């Protein structure tokens, strides 16, 4: 039972355009969401996070949107750069007010940004 | 800035052998998490420790055990290794009140 779903295994965009990566979750207890970027043979690198009390968080070229009613979040990268090419993992946690990062990951989306 | 350090980076073991993976968290981080990522799979949570006590347990086989030491580093001990244990093992650390968990570069375990 996949509680965090990234339904697009891959996404290809042109340099300079917007990349939109989607993520859906089923567990209503999840209240903290994170996006990680991963290169082959390396550990996931934290990108951006959002708490369920917010619907948007922005950090430079990266913006995460959360729609709690739809149990859906998305990561927008604008403008996309070739160096953004990597696997992007969506992760969720049920923090219950603490700092619990027992993360449930999606299966990842391979983003390819073409020059 | 200091990151999460994992050792070794690569490990090759034979079936039924034992392996020990080590994780050194970011300074002042008090919580350590272990994840296993099989080929083509998403990372799966194994176990976590907060202030040297086990705080949560995931899909960790009984053949595996882990602990966190007084200096906050953690070790994952794996016995009676099976071919299916071949995977990337990631350690992550976080700090109570922090807003994210940081991952190490992982240990690639190959069981032959």
Coordinates of N, CA and C in Angstrom, one line a residue, chain B:
Chain B
X1 N 29.9 23.1 5.4 CA 29.2 22.7 6.6 C 29.3 21.1 6.8
X2 N 29.4 20.7 8.0 CA 29.5 19.2 8.2 C 28.2 18.6 7.8
X3 N 28.3 17.4 7.2 CA 27.2 16.6 6.8 C 27.1 15.3 7.5
X4 N 26.1 14.5 7.1 CA 26.0 13.2 7.7 C 27.1 12.3 7.0
X5 N 27.9 11.6 7.8 CA 28.9 10.8 7.3 C 28.5 9.3 7.5
X6 N 28.6 8.6 6.4 CA 28.4 7.1 6.5 C 29.6 6.4 6.1
X7 N 29.9 5.3 6.8 CA 31.0 4.4 6.4 C 30.6 3.0 6.6
X8 N 31.2 2.1 5.8 CA 31.9 2.4 4.6 C 31.0 2.9 3.5
X9 N 31.5 3.4 2.4 CA 30.7 3.8 1.2 C 30.2 2.6 0.5
X10 N 31.1 1.6 0.4 CA 30.8 0.3 -0.3 C 31.2 -0.9 0.5
X11 N 30.4 -1.9 0.4 CA 30.7 -3.1 1.2 C 30.2 -4.3 0.4
X12 N 31.1 -5.3 0.3 CA 30.7 -6.5 -0.4 C 30.9 -7.7 0.7
X13 N 29.8 -8.4 0.8 CA 29.8 -9.5 1.8 C 29.2 -10.8 1.1
X14 N 29.5 -11.9 1.7 CA 28.9 -13.1 1.2 C 27.7 -13.5 2.0
X15 N 26.9 -14.3 1.4 CA 25.7 -14.8 2.1 C 26.0 -15.3 3.5
X16 N 25.2 -15.1 4.5 CA 25.3 -15.6 5.8 C 26.4 -14.8 6.6
X17 N 27.1 -13.9 6.0 CA 28.1 -13.1 6.8 C 27.3 -12.0 7.5
X18 N 28.1 -11.2 8.3 CA 27.6 -10.1 9.0 C 28.2 -8.8 8.5
X19 N 27.5 -7.7 8.7 CA 28.0 -6.4 8.3 C 27.6 -5.4 9.3
X20 N 28.4 -4.4 9.4 CA 28.1 -3.3 10.3 C 28.3 -2.0 9.6
X21 N 27.2 -1.2 9.5 CA 27.3 0.1 8.9 C 27.2 1.2 9.9
X22 N 28.0 2.3 9.7 CA 28.1 3.3 10.7 C 27.6 4.6 10.1
X23 N 27.1 5.4 11.0 CA 26.5 6.7 10.7 C 26.9 7.8 11.7
X24 N 27.5 8.9 11.2 CA 27.9 10.0 12.1 C 27.0 11.2 11.8
X25 N 26.1 11.5 12.6 CA 25.1 12.6 12.3 C 25.8 14.0 12.3
X26 N 25.1 14.9 11.8 CA 25.5 16.3 11.8 C 25.7 16.7 13.3
X27 N 26.7 17.5 13.7 CA 26.9 17.9 15.0 C 25.6 18.6 15.6
X28 N 25.3 18.2 16.8 CA 24.1 18.8 17.5 C 22.8 18.2 17.0
X29 N 22.8 17.2 16.1 CA 21.6 16.5 15.7 C 21.5 15.3 16.7
X30 N 20.3 15.1 17.2 CA 20.1 14.1 18.3 C 19.3 12.9 17.8
X31 N 18.9 13.0 16.5 CA 18.0 11.9 16.0 C 18.6 11.3 14.7
X32 N 18.6 10.0 14.7 CA 19.2 9.3 13.5 C 18.2 8.4 12.9
X33 N 18.1 8.3 11.6 CA 17.2 7.4 10.9 C 17.9 6.5 10.0
X34 N 17.5 5.3 9.8 CA 18.1 4.4 8.8 C 17.0 4.1 7.8
X35 N 17.5 4.1 6.5 CA 16.6 3.8 5.4 C 17.3 2.8 4.5
X36 N 16.5 1.9 3.8 CA 17.0 1.0 2.9 C 16.4 1.2 1.5
X37 N 17.2 1.4 0.5 CA 16.7 1.6 -0.8 C 17.2 0.5 -1.8
X38 N 16.3 -0.4 -2.1 CA 16.6 -1.5 -3.1 C 16.7 -1.0 -4.5
X39 N 17.2 -1.7 -5.4 CA 17.3 -1.3 -6.8 C 15.9 -0.9 -7.4
X40 N 15.9 0.3 -7.9 CA 14.6 0.8 -8.5 C 13.5 1.1 -7.5
X41 N 13.8 1.1 -6.2 CA 12.8 1.2 -5.2 C 12.9 2.6 -4.5
X42 N 11.8 3.0 -3.8 CA 11.9 4.1 -3.0 C 12.6 3.8 -1.6
X43 N 13.2 4.7 -1.0 CA 13.8 4.4 0.3 C 12.7 4.0 1.3
X44 N 13.0 2.9 2.1 CA 12.1 2.4 3.1 C 12.7 2.6 4.5
X45 N 11.9 3.1 5.3 CA 12.3 3.4 6.7 C 12.6 2.1 7.5
X46 N 13.7 2.0 8.1 CA 14.0 0.9 8.9 C 13.8 1.1 10.4
X47 N 14.5 2.1 10.9 CA 14.5 2.3 12.4 C 15.1 3.7 12.7
X48 N 14.7 4.3 13.8 CA 15.2 5.6 14.2 C 15.5 5.6 15.7
X49 N 16.4 6.5 16.1 CA 16.8 6.7 17.4 C 16.8 8.2 17.8
X50 N 16.3 8.5 19.0 CA 16.4 9.8 19.5 C 17.0 9.7 20.9
X51 N 18.1 10.5 21.1 CA 18.8 10.5 22.4 C 19.1 9.1 22.9
X52 N 19.6 8.3 21.9 CA 20.2 7.0 22.2 C 19.1 5.9 22.5
X53 N 17.8 6.3 22.4 CA 16.8 5.4 22.5 C 16.1 5.2 21.2
X54 N 15.6 3.9 21.0 CA 14.9 3.7 19.7 C 13.6 4.4 19.8
X55 N 13.3 5.2 18.8 CA 12.1 6.0 18.8 C 11.0 5.5 17.8
X56 N 11.4 4.8 16.8 CA 10.4 4.3 15.9 C 11.0 3.1 15.1
X57 N 10.2 2.2 14.7 CA 10.7 1.0 14.0 C 9.8 0.8 12.8
X58 N 10.5 0.5 11.7 CA 9.8 0.3 10.4 C 10.0 -1.2 10.0
X59 N 10.3 -1.3 8.7 CA 10.3 -2.7 8.1 C 11.7 -3.3 8.3
X60 N 12.2 -3.3 9.5 CA 13.6 -3.8 9.8 C 13.5 -5.3 10.1
X61 N 14.3 -6.1 9.4 CA 14.2 -7.6 9.6 C 14.8 -7.9 11.0
X62 N 14.3 -9.0 11.6 CA 14.8 -9.4 12.9 C 16.3 -9.7 12.9
X63 N 16.9 -9.9 11.7 CA 18.3 -10.2 11.6 C 19.2 -8.9 11.7
X64 N 18.5 -7.8 11.7 CA 19.2 -6.5 11.8 C 18.9 -5.9 13.2
X65 N 19.9 -5.3 13.7 CA 19.8 -4.5 14.9 C 20.5 -3.2 14.8
X66 N 20.2 -2.3 15.6 CA 20.9 -1.0 15.5 C 20.9 -0.3 16.9
X67 N 21.8 0.6 17.1 CA 21.9 1.4 18.3 C 22.5 2.7 18.0
X68 N 22.2 3.6 19.0 CA 22.8 5.0 18.9 C 23.7 5.1 20.2
X69 N 24.9 5.6 20.0 CA 25.8 5.7 21.1 C 25.8 7.1 21.7
X70 N 26.6 7.2 22.8 CA 26.6 8.4 23.6 C 27.1 9.6 22.8
X71 N 27.9 9.4 21.7 CA 28.3 10.5 20.9 C 27.3 10.7 19.7
X72 N 26.2 10.0 19.8 CA 25.1 10.2 18.8 C 25.3 9.4 17.5
X73 N 26.5 8.8 17.3 CA 26.7 8.1 16.1 C 25.8 6.8 16.2
X74 N 25.5 6.2 15.1 CA 24.7 5.0 15.1 C 25.3 3.9 14.3
X75 N 25.0 2.7 14.6 CA 25.5 1.5 13.9 C 24.3 0.6 13.6
X76 N 24.3 0.1 12.3 CA 23.3 -0.8 11.9 C 24.1 -2.2 11.7
X77 N 23.7 -3.1 12.5 CA 24.3 -4.5 12.4 C 23.4 -5.4 11.7
X78 N 24.0 -6.1 10.7 CA 23.2 -7.0 9.9 C 23.8 -8.4 9.9
X79 N 23.0 -9.4 10.3 CA 23.6 -10.7 10.4 C 22.8 -11.6 9.4
X80 N 23.5 -12.8 9.2 CA 22.9 -13.8 8.3 C 22.5 -13.2 7.0
X81 N 23.4 -12.4 6.4 CA 23.0 -11.7 5.2 C 22.5 -12.5 4.1
X82 N 21.5 -12.0 3.4 CA 20.8 -12.6 2.3 C 21.1 -11.8 1.0
X83 N 20.9 -12.4 -0.1 CA 21.1 -11.7 -1.4 C 20.2 -10.5 -1.5
X84 N 19.0 -10.6 -0.9 CA 18.0 -9.6 -1.0 C 18.3 -8.4 -0.1
X85 N 19.4 -8.5 0.7 CA 19.8 -7.4 1.5 C 20.6 -6.4 0.7
X86 N 21.0 -6.8 -0.5 CA 21.8 -5.9 -1.3 C 21.0 -4.6 -1.6
X87 N 21.5 -3.5 -1.2 CA 20.8 -2.2 -1.3 C 21.7 -1.1 -1.0
X88 N 21.1 0.1 -1.1 CA 21.7 1.3 -0.6 C 21.1 1.6 0.8
X89 N 22.0 1.8 1.7 CA 21.5 2.1 3.1 C 21.8 3.5 3.4
X90 N 20.8 4.3 3.7 CA 21.0 5.7 4.0 C 20.7 5.9 5.5
X91 N 21.5 6.8 6.0 CA 21.3 7.3 7.3 C 20.9 8.8 7.2
X92 N 20.0 9.3 8.0 CA 19.7 10.7 8.0 C 19.7 11.2 9.5
X93 N 19.9 12.4 9.7 CA 19.9 13.0 11.0 C 19.1 14.2 11.0
X94 N 18.5 14.5 12.2 CA 17.8 15.7 12.4 C 17.9 16.2 13.8
X95 N 17.4 17.4 14.1 CA 17.5 18.0 15.4 C 16.1 18.3 15.9
X96 N 15.8 17.9 17.1 CA 14.4 18.3 17.7 C 14.2 19.7 17.4
X97 N 13.0 20.1 16.9 CA 12.7 21.4 16.6 C 13.2 21.9 15.2
X98 N 14.0 21.0 14.6 CA 14.4 21.4 13.2 C 13.4 21.2 12.2
X99 N 13.6 21.6 11.0 CA 12.6 21.5 10.0 C 12.9 20.5 8.8
X100 N 14.0 19.8 8.9 CA 14.3 18.9 7.9 C 15.3 17.8 8.4
X101 N 15.3 16.7 7.7 CA 16.3 15.6 8.0 C 17.3 15.6 6.8
X102 N 18.6 15.5 7.2 CA 19.6 15.5 6.2 C 20.2 14.1 6.0
X103 N 20.4 13.7 4.8 CA 20.9 12.3 4.5 C 22.4 12.3 4.3
X104 N 22.9 11.1 4.6 CA 24.3 10.9 4.2 C 24.3 10.3 2.8
X105 N 25.5 10.0 2.3 CA 25.7 9.6 0.9 C 25.4 8.1 0.7
X106 N 25.2 7.4 1.8 CA 24.8 6.1 1.7 C 25.9 5.0 1.7
X107 N 25.6 3.8 2.1 CA 26.5 2.7 2.0 C 25.8 1.7 1.0
X108 N 26.6 1.4 0.0 CA 26.1 0.4 -1.0 C 26.6 -1.0 -0.5
X109 N 25.6 -1.8 -0.1 CA 25.9 -3.2 0.4 C 25.6 -4.1 -0.8
X110 N 26.5 -5.0 -1.1 CA 26.3 -6.0 -2.1 C 26.6 -7.3 -1.4
X111 N 25.6 -8.2 -1.5 CA 25.7 -9.5 -0.9 C 25.8 -10.5 -2.1
X112 N 26.9 -11.3 -2.0 CA 27.2 -12.2 -3.1 C 27.1 -13.7 -2.7

